């Protein structure tokens, strides 16, 4: 009947190859646009120069003294000056004025003279919070350019993660953060202000854009890979095989999500 024919014409499986590709890529493209917009707004608004603790290594002077991610180092505006100060006072007790959730704290610690490989004298990662305010056109340009660079880093990290899993290096995989870790990080970023939340929104959106084009079953990229294969080979894949592949991929993604969530919860305990 005409109604059945109309329903078929609207059904995804009856669309032309190029229309299918457009539908699949649209989701990733929208996530990319959201990421660009969020990061561009950050460049438009600008951020006053400031320095934050990104994290503290286990058993480092910073962790022992109580420094945590999100702490603002009041007396320094950039990582270069702070690092020079720490280097000049290795082996000496120093006082750091910290702003945490609106509360001023005084933290005492002693930078190590010979820190472990890969760690600095006090064992922290630093976040330079300063971003110069730009006009609309410059902000959009820099937002787009930064988004492209971030996507490159995301794909590079994903490649390293997969390669590490294949060679049995689980240390890289253990650094993956799940929903609980993201929520905890968003809670920390929320205390830093709207601009920092916009940065996180941009990063999450770009991560989603990257994930959606990965050729893995159950993801949009997996569906895209099957469509391209059919177009190139000229044949139609067995629907049962494709459905089974997507089901297995979905189960693997759920198991991975559960494993990462358990790890995040254990880290909070």
Short mmCIF file of N, CA and C in Angstrom, two decimals, residues 78-188:
data_model
loop_
_atom_site.label_atom_id
_atom_site.label_comp_id
_atom_site.label_asym_id
_atom_site.label_seq_id
_atom_site.Cartn_x
_atom_site.Cartn_y
_atom_site.Cartn_z
N UNK A 78 50.93 31.87 37.29
CA UNK A 78 51.24 30.94 36.20
C UNK A 78 52.18 29.84 36.70
N UNK A 79 52.20 28.74 35.96
CA UNK A 79 52.98 27.56 36.37
C UNK A 79 54.48 27.82 36.33
N UNK A 80 54.93 28.66 35.40
CA UNK A 80 56.37 28.92 35.27
C UNK A 80 56.93 29.56 36.53
N UNK A 81 56.27 30.60 37.03
CA UNK A 81 56.75 31.28 38.24
C UNK A 81 56.69 30.36 39.45
N UNK A 82 55.61 29.58 39.54
CA UNK A 82 55.46 28.67 40.68
C UNK A 82 56.54 27.59 40.66
N UNK A 83 56.80 27.03 39.48
CA UNK A 83 57.82 25.99 39.35
C UNK A 83 59.21 26.52 39.71
N UNK A 84 59.49 27.76 39.30
CA UNK A 84 60.78 28.38 39.64
C UNK A 84 60.91 28.56 41.15
N UNK A 85 59.81 28.97 41.79
CA UNK A 85 59.80 29.14 43.25
C UNK A 85 60.06 27.81 43.95
N UNK A 86 59.41 26.75 43.49
CA UNK A 86 59.58 25.43 44.10
C UNK A 86 61.01 24.94 43.92
N UNK A 87 61.57 25.11 42.72
CA UNK A 87 62.94 24.69 42.45
C UNK A 87 63.94 25.42 43.34
N UNK A 88 63.67 26.68 43.62
CA UNK A 88 64.58 27.49 44.44
C UNK A 88 64.50 27.15 45.92
N UNK A 89 63.47 26.39 46.33
CA UNK A 89 63.29 26.09 47.75
C UNK A 89 63.20 24.59 48.02
N UNK A 90 63.89 23.79 47.20
CA UNK A 90 63.90 22.35 47.44
C UNK A 90 64.62 22.05 48.76
N UNK A 91 64.01 21.20 49.54
CA UNK A 91 64.58 20.84 50.84
C UNK A 91 64.24 21.81 51.95
N UNK A 92 63.49 22.87 51.62
CA UNK A 92 63.09 23.86 52.63
C UNK A 92 61.57 23.84 52.81
N UNK A 93 61.12 24.06 54.04
CA UNK A 93 59.68 24.13 54.28
C UNK A 93 59.13 25.45 53.72
N UNK A 94 58.04 25.36 52.98
CA UNK A 94 57.43 26.55 52.40
C UNK A 94 55.95 26.63 52.81
N UNK A 95 55.40 27.84 52.73
CA UNK A 95 53.97 28.06 53.00
C UNK A 95 53.27 28.41 51.69
N UNK A 96 52.16 27.77 51.43
CA UNK A 96 51.36 28.07 50.25
C UNK A 96 49.98 28.55 50.67
N UNK A 97 49.58 29.70 50.12
CA UNK A 97 48.22 30.20 50.37
C UNK A 97 47.29 29.59 49.32
N UNK A 98 46.32 28.84 49.80
CA UNK A 98 45.42 28.10 48.92
C UNK A 98 43.98 28.58 49.11
N UNK A 99 43.25 28.69 47.99
CA UNK A 99 41.83 29.00 48.04
C UNK A 99 41.06 27.75 47.61
N UNK A 100 40.22 27.24 48.53
CA UNK A 100 39.46 26.02 48.25
C UNK A 100 38.01 26.23 48.64
N UNK A 101 37.13 26.19 47.63
CA UNK A 101 35.69 26.35 47.87
C UNK A 101 35.39 27.61 48.68
N UNK A 102 36.10 28.71 48.34
CA UNK A 102 35.85 29.98 49.01
C UNK A 102 36.57 30.14 50.33
N UNK A 103 37.31 29.12 50.75
CA UNK A 103 38.01 29.17 52.05
C UNK A 103 39.51 29.30 51.82
N UNK A 104 40.13 30.25 52.53
CA UNK A 104 41.58 30.44 52.43
C UNK A 104 42.29 29.49 53.40
N UNK A 105 43.28 28.78 52.88
CA UNK A 105 44.03 27.82 53.69
C UNK A 105 45.52 28.11 53.58
N UNK A 106 46.25 27.79 54.64
CA UNK A 106 47.71 27.90 54.62
C UNK A 106 48.28 26.49 54.72
N UNK A 107 48.98 26.08 53.67
CA UNK A 107 49.52 24.71 53.60
C UNK A 107 51.04 24.77 53.68
N UNK A 108 51.59 23.94 54.58
CA UNK A 108 53.05 23.84 54.71
C UNK A 108 53.52 22.52 54.12
N UNK A 109 54.60 22.60 53.35
CA UNK A 109 55.20 21.37 52.80
C UNK A 109 56.65 21.63 52.44
N UNK A 110 57.38 20.54 52.19
CA UNK A 110 58.80 20.65 51.86
C UNK A 110 59.06 19.99 50.51
N UNK A 111 59.44 20.76 49.48
CA UNK A 111 59.74 20.18 48.17
C UNK A 111 60.91 19.20 48.25
N UNK A 112 60.80 18.08 47.57
CA UNK A 112 61.84 17.06 47.59
C UNK A 112 63.04 17.49 46.75
N UNK A 113 64.23 17.13 47.24
CA UNK A 113 65.45 17.43 46.50
C UNK A 113 65.61 16.47 45.33
N UNK A 114 65.31 15.19 45.57
CA UNK A 114 65.42 14.17 44.53
C UNK A 114 64.08 13.45 44.35
N UNK A 115 63.16 14.05 43.63
CA UNK A 115 61.84 13.43 43.44
C UNK A 115 61.91 12.21 42.53
N UNK A 116 60.94 11.30 42.62
CA UNK A 116 60.90 10.13 41.72
C UNK A 116 60.78 10.57 40.26
N UNK A 117 61.20 9.70 39.37
CA UNK A 117 61.12 10.00 37.94
C UNK A 117 59.68 10.29 37.53
N UNK A 118 59.50 11.35 36.77
CA UNK A 118 58.17 11.70 36.30
C UNK A 118 57.39 12.58 37.24
N UNK A 119 57.96 12.88 38.40
CA UNK A 119 57.29 13.76 39.36
C UNK A 119 58.18 14.96 39.66
N UNK A 120 57.57 16.08 40.00
CA UNK A 120 58.32 17.27 40.40
C UNK A 120 58.63 17.22 41.88
N UNK A 121 59.27 18.26 42.41
CA UNK A 121 59.64 18.30 43.83
C UNK A 121 58.47 18.13 44.79
N UNK A 122 57.27 18.63 44.43
CA UNK A 122 56.13 18.46 45.35
C UNK A 122 55.09 17.48 44.80
N UNK A 123 55.27 17.02 43.56
CA UNK A 123 54.40 15.99 43.02
C UNK A 123 53.01 16.43 42.62
N UNK A 124 52.90 17.55 41.91
CA UNK A 124 51.58 18.02 41.47
C UNK A 124 51.58 18.27 39.96
N UNK A 125 50.39 18.20 39.39
CA UNK A 125 50.18 18.71 38.03
C UNK A 125 49.51 20.06 38.19
N UNK A 126 49.84 20.99 37.31
CA UNK A 126 49.35 22.37 37.43
C UNK A 126 48.47 22.74 36.24
N UNK A 127 47.49 23.60 36.50
CA UNK A 127 46.60 24.09 35.45
C UNK A 127 46.70 25.61 35.40
N UNK A 128 47.21 26.13 34.27
CA UNK A 128 47.22 27.58 34.06
C UNK A 128 45.82 28.01 33.67
N UNK A 129 45.19 28.84 34.51
CA UNK A 129 43.80 29.23 34.27
C UNK A 129 43.63 30.48 33.44
N UNK A 130 44.69 31.15 33.09
CA UNK A 130 44.55 32.42 32.39
C UNK A 130 44.30 32.26 30.89
N UNK A 131 43.28 32.95 30.38
CA UNK A 131 43.00 32.98 28.94
C UNK A 131 42.68 34.43 28.56
N UNK A 132 43.48 35.04 27.68
CA UNK A 132 43.21 36.43 27.28
C UNK A 132 41.85 36.55 26.60
N UNK A 133 41.14 37.65 26.87
CA UNK A 133 39.83 37.90 26.26
C UNK A 133 40.03 38.30 24.80
N UNK A 134 39.22 37.72 23.89
CA UNK A 134 39.37 37.98 22.46
C UNK A 134 38.06 38.50 21.86
N UNK A 135 38.18 39.13 20.68
CA UNK A 135 36.95 39.54 19.98
C UNK A 135 36.26 38.31 19.39
N UNK A 136 35.04 38.50 18.90
CA UNK A 136 34.21 37.37 18.47
C UNK A 136 34.89 36.53 17.39
N UNK A 137 35.43 37.19 16.35
CA UNK A 137 36.00 36.45 15.23
C UNK A 137 37.26 35.70 15.64
N UNK A 138 38.11 36.34 16.43
CA UNK A 138 39.33 35.67 16.90
C UNK A 138 38.97 34.50 17.81
N UNK A 139 37.95 34.70 18.65
CA UNK A 139 37.53 33.65 19.58
C UNK A 139 37.01 32.43 18.83
N UNK A 140 36.21 32.67 17.78
CA UNK A 140 35.68 31.55 16.99
C UNK A 140 36.81 30.82 16.27
N UNK A 141 37.74 31.58 15.71
CA UNK A 141 38.88 30.97 15.02
C UNK A 141 39.71 30.13 15.98
N UNK A 142 40.06 30.72 17.14
CA UNK A 142 40.87 29.99 18.12
C UNK A 142 40.10 28.83 18.73
N UNK A 143 38.77 29.01 18.89
CA UNK A 143 37.95 27.92 19.41
C UNK A 143 37.93 26.74 18.46
N UNK A 144 37.82 27.03 17.16
CA UNK A 144 37.83 25.97 16.15
C UNK A 144 39.19 25.28 16.10
N UNK A 145 40.25 26.10 16.11
CA UNK A 145 41.60 25.54 16.05
C UNK A 145 41.90 24.69 17.27
N UNK A 146 41.51 25.18 18.46
CA UNK A 146 41.73 24.42 19.69
C UNK A 146 40.95 23.12 19.67
N UNK A 147 39.73 23.15 19.12
CA UNK A 147 38.89 21.94 19.05
C UNK A 147 39.53 20.89 18.16
N UNK A 148 40.09 21.32 17.02
CA UNK A 148 40.77 20.38 16.12
C UNK A 148 41.97 19.76 16.83
N UNK A 149 42.75 20.58 17.54
CA UNK A 149 43.91 20.07 18.27
C UNK A 149 43.49 19.08 19.35
N UNK A 150 42.39 19.40 20.05
CA UNK A 150 41.89 18.52 21.10
C UNK A 150 41.44 17.19 20.52
N UNK A 151 40.75 17.23 19.37
CA UNK A 151 40.33 15.99 18.71
C UNK A 151 41.53 15.13 18.35
N UNK A 152 42.60 15.78 17.88
CA UNK A 152 43.82 15.04 17.56
C UNK A 152 44.39 14.35 18.78
N UNK A 153 44.40 15.06 19.92
CA UNK A 153 44.89 14.47 21.16
C UNK A 153 44.00 13.31 21.61
N UNK A 154 42.68 13.47 21.44
CA UNK A 154 41.74 12.42 21.85
C UNK A 154 41.97 11.15 21.03
N UNK A 155 42.08 11.31 19.71
CA UNK A 155 42.31 10.13 18.86
C UNK A 155 43.66 9.49 19.17
N UNK A 156 44.67 10.32 19.44
CA UNK A 156 45.98 9.79 19.81
C UNK A 156 45.92 9.00 21.10
N UNK A 157 45.18 9.52 22.08
CA UNK A 157 45.03 8.84 23.36
C UNK A 157 44.27 7.53 23.20
N UNK A 158 43.20 7.55 22.40
CA UNK A 158 42.42 6.32 22.16
C UNK A 158 43.28 5.26 21.47
N UNK A 159 44.10 5.69 20.52
CA UNK A 159 44.99 4.75 19.83
C UNK A 159 45.98 4.14 20.82
N UNK A 160 46.56 4.99 21.69
CA UNK A 160 47.50 4.50 22.70
C UNK A 160 46.83 3.53 23.66
N UNK A 161 45.57 3.84 24.01
CA UNK A 161 44.82 2.98 24.93
C UNK A 161 44.60 1.60 24.33
N UNK A 162 44.13 1.57 23.08
CA UNK A 162 43.88 0.28 22.41
C UNK A 162 45.19 -0.49 22.24
N UNK A 163 46.25 0.20 21.82
CA UNK A 163 47.55 -0.45 21.64
C UNK A 163 48.06 -1.02 22.96
N UNK A 164 47.85 -0.28 24.06
CA UNK A 164 48.30 -0.74 25.37
C UNK A 164 47.55 -1.99 25.81
N UNK A 165 46.25 -2.04 25.51
CA UNK A 165 45.45 -3.22 25.87
C UNK A 165 45.93 -4.45 25.10
N UNK A 166 46.30 -4.26 23.83
CA UNK A 166 46.74 -5.38 23.01
C UNK A 166 48.08 -5.94 23.50
N UNK A 167 48.96 -5.07 24.01
CA UNK A 167 50.27 -5.55 24.48
C UNK A 167 50.26 -5.87 25.97
N UNK A 168 49.09 -5.75 26.60
CA UNK A 168 48.97 -6.13 28.00
C UNK A 168 49.41 -5.08 28.99
N UNK A 169 49.53 -3.82 28.55
CA UNK A 169 49.89 -2.74 29.46
C UNK A 169 48.62 -2.14 30.04
N UNK A 170 48.21 -2.60 31.23
CA UNK A 170 46.95 -2.17 31.83
C UNK A 170 47.07 -0.86 32.58
N UNK A 171 48.30 -0.36 32.71
CA UNK A 171 48.49 0.89 33.46
C UNK A 171 47.79 2.06 32.76
N UNK A 172 47.89 2.11 31.43
CA UNK A 172 47.24 3.18 30.68
C UNK A 172 45.73 3.05 30.78
N UNK A 173 45.23 1.81 30.68
CA UNK A 173 43.79 1.58 30.76
C UNK A 173 43.23 1.97 32.12
N UNK A 174 44.04 1.82 33.17
CA UNK A 174 43.55 2.13 34.52
C UNK A 174 43.34 3.62 34.72
N UNK A 175 43.86 4.45 33.80
CA UNK A 175 43.70 5.90 33.92
C UNK A 175 42.38 6.39 33.33
N UNK A 176 41.62 5.50 32.68
CA UNK A 176 40.35 5.88 32.07
C UNK A 176 39.34 6.23 33.16
N UNK A 177 38.60 7.31 32.96
CA UNK A 177 37.61 7.75 33.94
C UNK A 177 36.20 7.50 33.42
N UNK A 178 35.33 7.04 34.32
CA UNK A 178 33.95 6.75 33.98
C UNK A 178 33.00 7.81 34.49
N UNK A 179 31.69 7.50 34.53
CA UNK A 179 30.67 8.49 34.95
C UNK A 179 30.91 9.04 36.35
N UNK A 180 31.30 8.18 37.29
CA UNK A 180 31.53 8.65 38.67
C UNK A 180 32.70 9.62 38.71
N UNK A 181 33.78 9.27 38.00
CA UNK A 181 34.94 10.16 37.97
C UNK A 181 34.63 11.48 37.30
N UNK A 182 33.84 11.43 36.22
CA UNK A 182 33.46 12.66 35.52
C UNK A 182 32.60 13.53 36.42
N UNK A 183 31.64 12.92 37.13
CA UNK A 183 30.78 13.68 38.04
C UNK A 183 31.61 14.35 39.13
N UNK A 184 32.57 13.61 39.67
CA UNK A 184 33.43 14.16 40.72
C UNK A 184 34.26 15.32 40.18
N UNK A 185 34.74 15.17 38.92
CA UNK A 185 35.53 16.23 38.31
C UNK A 185 34.67 17.45 38.01
N UNK A 186 33.43 17.22 37.56
CA UNK A 186 32.51 18.33 37.30
C UNK A 186 32.19 19.08 38.58
N UNK A 187 32.08 18.36 39.68
CA UNK A 187 31.82 18.99 40.97
C UNK A 187 32.97 19.92 41.34
N UNK A 188 34.20 19.44 41.08
CA UNK A 188 35.38 20.28 41.34
C UNK A 188 35.40 21.48 40.41
#
